[in-house]
Amino acid sequence: MEHSEVKAIYNKYIREKNLRDTKQREFIIEEFLSSKKHITVEELHGQLEKRTGNIGIATIYRTLKVMCECGLANEIKLGREKARYEQSFGYEHHDHLICEKCGKFIEAKDERIEKLQKELVKKYGFSPRAHKLEIYGLCSACKQKRRKDG
Amino acid sequence: MEHSEVKAIYNKYIREKNLRDTKQREFIIEEFLSSKKHITVEELHGQLEKRTGNIGIATIYRTLKVMCECGLANEIKLGREKARYEQSFGYEHHDHLICEKCGKFIEAKDERIEKLQKELVKKYGFSPRAHKLEIYGLCSACKQKRRKDG
DNA sequence: CAATTACTGATAATGATTATCAATACCATT
DNA sequence: AATGGTATTGATAATCATTATCAGTAATTG
C-alpha cells in the first residue's frame, strides 16, 4: 500500500509534460490516495492542514487537475454541489448509485450495460470518449430509516 | 400545437400550490415550449426580449424551476456549463450522447439498458428516483470533419 | 373595492472555481 | 555549487451562474 504504481505513472507524466516535482504535490497526492473515495478539495485541504501544514487551496485544485489529466483521478460533479474526486488507478469503470438522503455513493457495475452502450453509440455513428451513469434515489439504509421515522 | 395539455398540467399545479397566474409566466412557458430543446436561461431571456419585451432573468429561473417541479421540464447540468432545460411532457426518458466538439445533444433510448438498470438497483436494495446516462464523445459529423481537417 | 399575499425585476450576495502575479523552488547546465 | 530559465506556489482578486433580498406591483379572494 505504498502507492508506488500510481506515483510511477504520475512521475512519467510530469516528465513528459515538463512539469516539476514539488513537495506540495507529493503531499497532496499522498493524502488523496490515503483518503476516502469521493473527496472534495475542501476536505483534502482540511486534512492537509493538520498533517503537513497549510497548502494553498489553489494548489490542490491544480494538482487534482493534473491527476485527472494523467488518468489517475476522476472528477465527479453533481448538480451544483462541489466537485468530488475519486482515484481511478486500479479501479474499473463503474456507475454510481447516489443516495439523496445521506449522500452515500454506491459503486456498481454491469458488463451488460456497458456492452449495450457500445451498441447504442454505434447506431448513431457516435465515437464515445467517456460515459457516466448515475442513479439517484434512496439507499437501503435510508429507506429503512424513513420507514421507521414515518 | 397549442400546448394545451402542458398548460392544463401547469394550471392544475399552480392552483394546488397557491401560485398565481401571471403574464410573465405565460410568456415564458409559451416561449419555452416553442423553442429548441436544451435551451439555457440566457437564450430564453434573449428570445423573450425580442418578442415580449424585457422579463427579468430571475423570473425565468423561477418559472423554469416551477416547470421542473410539476414535471414539465428537466434540468440538464453538465460539468461547469450553464444549465439547460428540456421539455419533458410527451417525451419518454432518454439518454444523451453529447458531442464535445459541436455541443449537439443526441437523444437515444434503449429499453434493454433501462431494464438492466432496474436489475442493478435491486441488487443493492436501492430505490431509484431518477437516473441519467450521458455519453461524451464525437458525433458523426464532427468525426468526419476532423478526418478532413487533419 | 379592499385586503392579502404572491410575483416581479433590479441588483446584491453567494460560492465554487479560475486567473493573476510577485516571490520561490526546481532542475539542467555549466 | 552557482546560475538561469521557468514552472510552481499561495494569497487574493476575478469570474460567473445562480439565488436571495426587497420595495413596488399585480393577481385573487371575499
Short mmCIF file of C-alpha atoms (C1' of nucleotides) in Angstrom, two decimals:
data_model
loop_
_atom_site.label_atom_id
_atom_site.label_comp_id
_atom_site.label_asym_id
_atom_site.label_seq_id
_atom_site.Cartn_x
_atom_site.Cartn_y
_atom_site.Cartn_z
CA MET A 1 0.00 0.00 0.00
CA GLU A 2 2.73 2.43 -0.86
CA HIS A 3 1.07 3.79 -3.96
CA SER A 4 4.22 3.21 -5.92
CA GLU A 5 2.43 2.29 -9.11
CA VAL A 6 0.35 5.44 -9.07
CA LYS A 7 3.42 7.51 -8.36
CA ALA A 8 5.26 5.88 -11.22
CA ILE A 9 2.53 6.90 -13.62
CA TYR A 10 2.46 10.38 -12.17
CA ASN A 11 6.23 10.74 -12.46
CA LYS A 12 6.21 9.57 -16.03
CA TYR A 13 3.51 12.10 -16.82
CA ILE A 14 5.25 15.09 -15.27
CA ARG A 15 8.46 14.22 -17.04
CA GLU A 16 6.69 14.08 -20.37
CA LYS A 17 4.94 17.38 -19.79
CA ASN A 18 7.93 19.18 -18.30
CA LEU A 19 6.19 19.63 -15.02
CA ARG A 20 8.11 19.72 -11.77
CA ASP A 21 8.23 17.52 -8.77
CA THR A 22 7.25 19.55 -5.73
CA LYS A 23 6.73 18.80 -2.07
CA GLN A 24 3.23 20.17 -2.17
CA ARG A 25 2.15 17.86 -4.95
CA GLU A 26 3.67 14.88 -3.22
CA PHE A 27 1.80 15.66 -0.02
CA ILE A 28 -1.44 16.22 -1.90
CA ILE A 29 -1.16 13.01 -3.88
CA GLU A 30 -0.21 11.01 -0.82
CA GLU A 31 -3.16 12.38 1.10
CA PHE A 32 -5.51 11.89 -1.82
CA LEU A 33 -4.51 8.26 -2.21
CA SER A 34 -4.91 7.59 1.51
CA SER A 35 -8.31 9.23 1.84
CA LYS A 36 -11.85 8.10 1.42
CA LYS A 37 -13.17 7.90 -2.07
CA HIS A 38 -15.14 10.85 -3.45
CA ILE A 39 -13.33 13.55 -1.56
CA THR A 40 -13.74 17.27 -2.12
CA VAL A 41 -10.99 19.83 -2.49
CA GLU A 42 -12.12 21.44 0.73
CA GLU A 43 -11.88 18.14 2.63
CA LEU A 44 -8.42 17.44 1.27
CA HIS A 45 -7.37 20.95 2.21
CA GLY A 46 -8.56 20.41 5.77
CA GLN A 47 -6.75 17.11 6.12
CA LEU A 48 -3.53 18.53 4.72
CA GLU A 49 -3.77 21.48 7.09
CA LYS A 50 -3.47 19.08 10.00
CA ARG A 51 -0.83 16.76 8.65
CA THR A 52 1.54 18.85 6.62
CA GLY A 53 0.66 22.43 7.42
CA ASN A 54 -1.05 24.79 5.06
CA ILE A 55 -1.03 24.17 1.35
CA GLY A 56 -2.83 26.76 -0.73
CA ILE A 57 -6.22 25.57 -1.89
CA ALA A 58 -5.43 26.68 -5.43
CA THR A 59 -2.54 24.25 -5.45
CA ILE A 60 -4.89 21.43 -4.53
CA TYR A 61 -7.19 22.33 -7.40
CA ARG A 62 -4.20 22.40 -9.72
CA THR A 63 -2.80 19.10 -8.55
CA LEU A 64 -6.10 17.28 -8.84
CA LYS A 65 -6.45 18.61 -12.35
CA VAL A 66 -3.08 17.10 -13.21
CA MET A 67 -4.15 13.82 -11.62
CA CYS A 68 -7.24 13.79 -13.81
CA GLU A 69 -5.20 14.58 -16.90
CA CYS A 70 -2.91 11.65 -16.37
CA GLY A 71 -5.83 9.33 -15.76
CA LEU A 72 -5.23 8.75 -12.07
CA ALA A 73 -8.34 10.53 -10.83
CA ASN A 74 -11.87 11.23 -11.93
CA GLU A 75 -13.86 14.32 -11.23
CA ILE A 76 -17.47 13.77 -10.23
CA LYS A 77 -19.78 16.74 -10.46
CA LEU A 78 -23.37 16.52 -9.34
CA GLY A 79 -25.69 19.43 -9.98
CA ARG A 80 -24.49 22.48 -8.10
CA GLU A 81 -22.51 20.61 -5.49
CA LYS A 82 -18.79 20.98 -5.22
CA ALA A 83 -16.73 18.58 -7.25
CA ARG A 84 -15.56 15.31 -5.77
CA TYR A 85 -12.56 13.32 -6.85
CA GLU A 86 -12.04 9.59 -6.88
CA GLN A 87 -8.96 7.52 -7.57
CA SER A 88 -9.10 5.72 -10.84
CA PHE A 89 -5.95 3.62 -10.83
CA GLY A 90 -6.75 0.01 -10.15
CA TYR A 91 -10.46 0.69 -10.34
CA GLU A 92 -12.59 -0.29 -13.27
CA HIS A 93 -15.22 1.97 -14.73
CA HIS A 94 -18.34 1.85 -12.62
CA ASP A 95 -21.67 3.54 -12.28
CA HIS A 96 -22.85 5.45 -9.23
CA LEU A 97 -25.94 4.93 -7.17
CA ILE A 98 -26.25 8.15 -5.21
CA CYS A 99 -28.34 8.39 -2.07
CA GLU A 100 -30.15 11.70 -1.95
CA LYS A 101 -30.67 11.40 1.79
CA CYS A 102 -27.23 10.56 3.20
CA GLY A 103 -25.07 11.36 0.20
CA LYS A 104 -23.52 7.92 0.01
CA PHE A 105 -22.09 6.77 -3.31
CA ILE A 106 -22.52 3.13 -4.15
CA GLU A 107 -20.32 1.92 -6.96
CA ALA A 108 -21.97 -0.55 -9.24
CA LYS A 109 -21.00 -2.25 -12.41
CA ASP A 110 -22.74 -4.25 -15.07
CA GLU A 111 -20.87 -5.57 -18.04
CA ARG A 112 -24.10 -5.99 -19.96
CA ILE A 113 -24.98 -2.31 -19.64
CA GLU A 114 -21.54 -1.39 -20.88
CA LYS A 115 -22.00 -3.61 -23.87
CA LEU A 116 -25.40 -2.18 -24.73
CA GLN A 117 -23.98 1.32 -24.52
CA LYS A 118 -21.42 0.39 -27.13
CA GLU A 119 -24.19 -0.83 -29.39
CA LEU A 120 -26.15 2.34 -28.77
CA VAL A 121 -23.41 4.73 -29.85
CA LYS A 122 -22.66 2.59 -32.86
CA LYS A 123 -26.24 3.04 -34.03
CA TYR A 124 -25.70 6.81 -34.10
CA GLY A 125 -22.19 6.76 -35.57
CA PHE A 126 -21.03 8.36 -32.35
CA SER A 127 -17.48 7.96 -31.01
CA PRO A 128 -17.58 7.76 -27.24
CA ARG A 129 -14.74 9.10 -25.13
CA ALA A 130 -16.33 8.68 -21.73
CA HIS A 131 -19.66 7.97 -20.18
CA LYS A 132 -21.43 8.34 -16.92
CA LEU A 133 -24.41 6.56 -15.47
CA GLU A 134 -25.83 8.00 -12.27
CA ILE A 135 -28.86 6.73 -10.48
CA TYR A 136 -30.38 8.94 -7.79
CA GLY A 137 -32.62 7.71 -5.02
CA LEU A 138 -32.55 6.18 -1.56
CA CYS A 139 -30.02 3.65 -0.31
CA SER A 140 -31.34 0.68 1.62
CA ALA A 141 -30.28 2.08 5.00
CA CYS A 142 -32.07 5.38 4.45
CA LYS A 143 -35.09 3.59 3.08
CA GLN A 144 -35.43 1.60 6.31
CA LYS A 145 -34.84 4.63 8.46
CA ARG A 146 -37.52 6.53 6.60
CA ARG A 147 -39.91 3.68 7.20
CA LYS A 148 -39.37 3.96 10.95
CA ASP A 149 -39.37 7.76 11.15
CA GLY A 150 -42.65 7.85 9.28
CA MET B 1 -49.60 22.50 -31.38
CA GLU B 2 -51.18 24.80 -28.89
CA HIS B 3 -49.54 23.27 -25.85
CA SER B 4 -52.90 22.99 -24.18
CA GLU B 5 -52.09 19.76 -22.41
CA VAL B 6 -48.95 21.16 -20.90
CA LYS B 7 -50.77 24.28 -19.83
CA ALA B 8 -53.50 22.22 -18.23
CA ILE B 9 -50.94 20.42 -16.10
CA TYR B 10 -49.29 23.70 -15.25
CA ASN B 11 -52.59 25.31 -14.29
CA LYS B 12 -53.53 22.40 -12.11
CA TYR B 13 -50.17 22.64 -10.37
CA ILE B 14 -50.34 26.35 -9.63
CA ARG B 15 -53.84 26.01 -8.26
CA GLU B 16 -52.74 23.25 -5.92
CA LYS B 17 -49.74 25.21 -4.73
CA ASN B 18 -51.49 28.56 -4.44
CA LEU B 19 -49.28 30.11 -7.03
CA ARG B 20 -50.57 32.85 -9.30
CA ASP B 21 -51.14 33.07 -12.99
CA THR B 22 -49.06 35.89 -14.39
CA LYS B 23 -48.39 37.26 -17.84
CA GLN B 24 -44.68 36.75 -17.42
CA ARG B 25 -45.01 33.08 -16.70
CA GLU B 26 -47.35 32.59 -19.61
CA PHE B 27 -44.88 34.24 -21.98
CA ILE B 28 -42.00 32.24 -20.60
CA ILE B 29 -43.81 28.92 -20.85
CA GLU B 30 -45.06 29.68 -24.35
CA GLU B 31 -41.57 30.59 -25.46
CA PHE B 32 -40.03 27.59 -23.75
CA LEU B 33 -42.46 25.20 -25.43
CA SER B 34 -41.85 26.74 -28.83
CA SER B 35 -38.07 26.74 -28.61
CA LYS B 36 -35.38 24.25 -29.42
CA LYS B 37 -34.75 21.56 -26.92
CA HIS B 38 -31.95 22.01 -24.40
CA ILE B 39 -32.24 25.74 -24.06
CA THR B 40 -30.46 27.87 -21.48
CA VAL B 41 -31.99 30.57 -19.32
CA GLU B 42 -29.88 33.13 -21.09
CA GLU B 43 -31.13 32.01 -24.50
CA LEU B 44 -34.73 32.12 -23.37
CA HIS B 45 -34.16 35.55 -21.93
CA GLY B 46 -32.78 36.77 -25.25
CA GLN B 47 -35.71 35.39 -27.21
CA LEU B 48 -38.24 36.88 -24.83
CA GLU B 49 -36.52 40.24 -25.04
CA LYS B 50 -37.33 40.36 -28.73
CA ARG B 51 -40.85 39.01 -28.65
CA THR B 52 -42.43 40.26 -25.48
CA GLY B 53 -40.10 42.90 -24.14
CA ASN B 54 -37.93 42.51 -21.09
CA ILE B 55 -38.71 39.90 -18.50
CA GLY B 56 -36.33 39.78 -15.55
CA ILE B 57 -33.91 36.90 -15.78
CA ALA B 58 -34.68 35.92 -12.19
CA THR B 59 -38.28 35.38 -13.22
CA ILE B 60 -37.16 32.98 -15.92
CA TYR B 61 -35.12 31.00 -13.41
CA ARG B 62 -38.12 30.91 -11.11
CA THR B 63 -40.54 29.83 -13.79
CA LEU B 64 -38.32 27.04 -15.06
CA LYS B 65 -37.94 25.80 -11.53
CA VAL B 66 -41.73 25.58 -11.28
CA MET B 67 -41.86 23.76 -14.60
CA CYS B 68 -39.37 21.21 -13.30
CA GLU B 69 -41.33 20.80 -10.08
CA CYS B 70 -44.51 19.96 -11.90
CA GLY B 71 -42.71 17.51 -14.14
CA LEU B 72 -42.96 19.51 -17.36
CA ALA B 73 -39.26 20.23 -17.74
CA ASN B 74 -35.94 18.64 -16.93
CA GLU B 75 -32.80 20.42 -15.97
CA ILE B 76 -29.61 19.16 -17.57
CA LYS B 77 -26.38 20.18 -15.97
CA LEU B 78 -23.04 19.23 -17.48
CA GLY B 79 -19.86 19.96 -15.58
CA ARG B 80 -19.43 23.70 -15.15
CA GLU B 81 -21.65 24.70 -18.04
CA LYS B 82 -24.82 26.63 -17.51
CA ALA B 83 -27.95 24.58 -17.01
CA ARG B 84 -30.12 23.62 -19.95
CA TYR B 85 -33.78 22.81 -19.85
CA GLU B 86 -35.74 20.37 -21.95
CA GLN B 87 -39.46 19.76 -22.18
CA SER B 88 -40.50 16.52 -20.64
CA PHE B 89 -44.18 16.33 -21.44
CA GLY B 90 -44.81 13.87 -24.22
CA TYR B 91 -41.19 12.76 -24.20
CA GLU B 92 -40.04 9.47 -22.79
CA HIS B 93 -36.93 9.14 -20.71
CA HIS B 94 -33.87 9.05 -22.88
CA ASP B 95 -30.13 9.12 -22.63
CA HIS B 96 -27.88 11.79 -24.09
CA LEU B 97 -24.98 11.43 -26.47
CA ILE B 98 -23.16 14.72 -26.16
CA CYS B 99 -20.73 15.91 -28.80
CA GLU B 100 -17.76 17.58 -27.18
CA LYS B 101 -16.89 19.38 -30.40
CA CYS B 102 -20.13 20.99 -31.56
CA GLY B 103 -22.20 20.64 -28.39
CA LYS B 104 -25.00 18.73 -30.06
CA PHE B 105 -27.23 16.55 -27.90
CA ILE B 106 -28.40 13.32 -29.45
CA GLU B 107 -31.26 11.68 -27.63
CA ALA B 108 -31.07 7.94 -27.51
CA LYS B 109 -33.04 5.26 -25.87
CA ASP B 110 -32.62 1.59 -25.20
CA GLU B 111 -35.25 -0.35 -23.36
CA ARG B 112 -32.77 -3.07 -22.54
CA ILE B 113 -30.46 -0.66 -20.74
CA GLU B 114 -33.40 0.63 -18.72
CA LYS B 115 -34.27 -2.87 -17.73
CA LEU B 116 -30.74 -3.75 -16.67
CA GLN B 117 -30.61 -0.60 -14.57
CA LYS B 118 -33.65 -1.78 -12.70
CA GLU B 119 -31.95 -5.09 -12.01
CA LEU B 120 -28.83 -3.28 -10.89
CA VAL B 121 -30.51 -1.14 -8.25
CA LYS B 122 -32.46 -4.13 -7.00
CA LYS B 123 -29.20 -5.94 -6.33
CA TYR B 124 -28.19 -3.13 -3.95
CA GLY B 125 -31.60 -2.63 -2.33
CA PHE B 126 -31.56 0.86 -3.77
CA SER B 127 -34.76 2.80 -4.57
CA PRO B 128 -34.22 4.85 -7.71
CA ARG B 129 -35.98 8.18 -8.19
CA ALA B 130 -34.24 9.25 -11.36
CA HIS B 131 -31.29 8.34 -13.47
CA LYS B 132 -29.07 9.83 -16.07
CA LEU B 133 -26.87 8.26 -18.70
CA GLU B 134 -24.59 10.60 -20.57
CA ILE B 135 -22.08 9.56 -23.18
CA TYR B 136 -19.45 12.11 -24.21
CA GLY B 137 -17.54 11.99 -27.44
CA LEU B 138 -17.72 12.99 -31.08
CA CYS B 139 -20.84 12.95 -33.23
CA SER B 140 -20.54 11.51 -36.72
CA ALA B 141 -20.48 14.91 -38.42
CA CYS B 142 -17.64 16.18 -36.27
CA LYS B 143 -15.79 12.91 -36.67
CA GLN B 144 -15.80 13.30 -40.45
CA LYS B 145 -14.84 16.91 -40.28
CA ARG B 146 -11.93 16.08 -38.03
CA ARG B 147 -10.79 13.50 -40.52
CA LYS B 148 -10.61 16.12 -43.28
CA ASP B 149 -9.07 18.88 -41.18
CA GLY B 150 -6.32 16.52 -40.07
"C1'" DC C 1 -63.37 47.68 -3.92
"C1'" DA C 2 -60.14 46.41 -0.39
"C1'" DA C 3 -57.09 43.29 1.81
"C1'" DT C 4 -53.88 39.83 1.36
"C1'" DT C 5 -50.02 37.99 -0.34
"C1'" DA C 6 -47.56 36.01 -4.35
"C1'" DC C 7 -44.85 37.98 -8.08
"C1'" DT C 8 -41.62 40.86 -10.50
"C1'" DG C 9 -37.28 42.97 -11.65
"C1'" DA C 10 -33.22 45.23 -10.32
"C1'" DT C 11 -29.45 44.22 -8.06
"C1'" DA C 12 -26.64 42.49 -4.21
"C1'" DA C 13 -24.94 38.26 -2.44
"C1'" DT C 14 -23.16 33.66 -2.78
"C1'" DG C 15 -19.85 30.24 -3.54
"C1'" DA C 16 -17.07 27.16 -6.20
"C1'" DT C 17 -13.57 27.55 -9.31
"C1'" DT C 18 -10.07 30.04 -12.04
"C1'" DA C 19 -6.85 33.83 -13.11
"C1'" DT C 20 -3.25 36.84 -11.65
"C1'" DC C 21 1.18 37.87 -10.07
"C1'" DA C 22 5.19 38.53 -7.21
"C1'" DA C 23 8.09 35.54 -4.70
"C1'" DT C 24 10.02 31.00 -4.58
"C1'" DA C 25 11.67 26.39 -5.82
"C1'" DC C 26 13.07 23.02 -9.16
"C1'" DC C 27 16.38 21.30 -12.37
"C1'" DA C 28 19.52 21.13 -16.31
"C1'" DT C 29 23.74 23.11 -17.37
"C1'" DT C 30 27.91 24.94 -16.52
"C1'" DA D 1 27.98 24.66 -6.01
"C1'" DA D 2 26.33 28.59 -8.59
"C1'" DT D 3 23.33 30.23 -12.38
"C1'" DG D 4 19.48 30.99 -15.29
"C1'" DG D 5 15.18 29.72 -17.15
"C1'" DT D 6 10.83 28.73 -15.96
"C1'" DA D 7 7.22 26.00 -13.53
"C1'" DT D 8 5.06 26.44 -9.05
"C1'" DT D 9 3.15 28.37 -5.05
"C1'" DG D 10 -0.12 30.92 -2.14
"C1'" DA D 11 -2.72 34.90 -1.36
"C1'" DT D 12 -6.24 37.00 -3.20
"C1'" DA D 13 -8.93 39.18 -6.90
"C1'" DA D 14 -11.93 37.93 -10.54
"C1'" DT D 15 -15.47 35.20 -12.72
"C1'" DC D 16 -19.91 33.71 -13.49
"C1'" DA D 17 -24.11 31.08 -12.95
"C1'" DT D 18 -27.47 31.02 -9.72
"C1'" DT D 19 -30.02 32.58 -5.57
"C1'" DA D 20 -31.58 35.93 -2.08
"C1'" DT D 21 -33.38 40.36 -0.99
"C1'" DC D 22 -36.70 43.80 -1.08
"C1'" DA D 23 -39.64 47.60 -2.43
"C1'" DG D 24 -43.15 48.17 -5.61
"C1'" DT D 25 -46.79 45.80 -8.34
"C1'" DA D 26 -50.46 42.79 -9.56
"C1'" DA D 27 -53.48 38.67 -9.00
"C1'" DT D 28 -57.04 36.61 -6.26
"C1'" DT D 29 -60.49 36.22 -2.76
"C1'" DG D 30 -64.30 37.78 -0.22
#
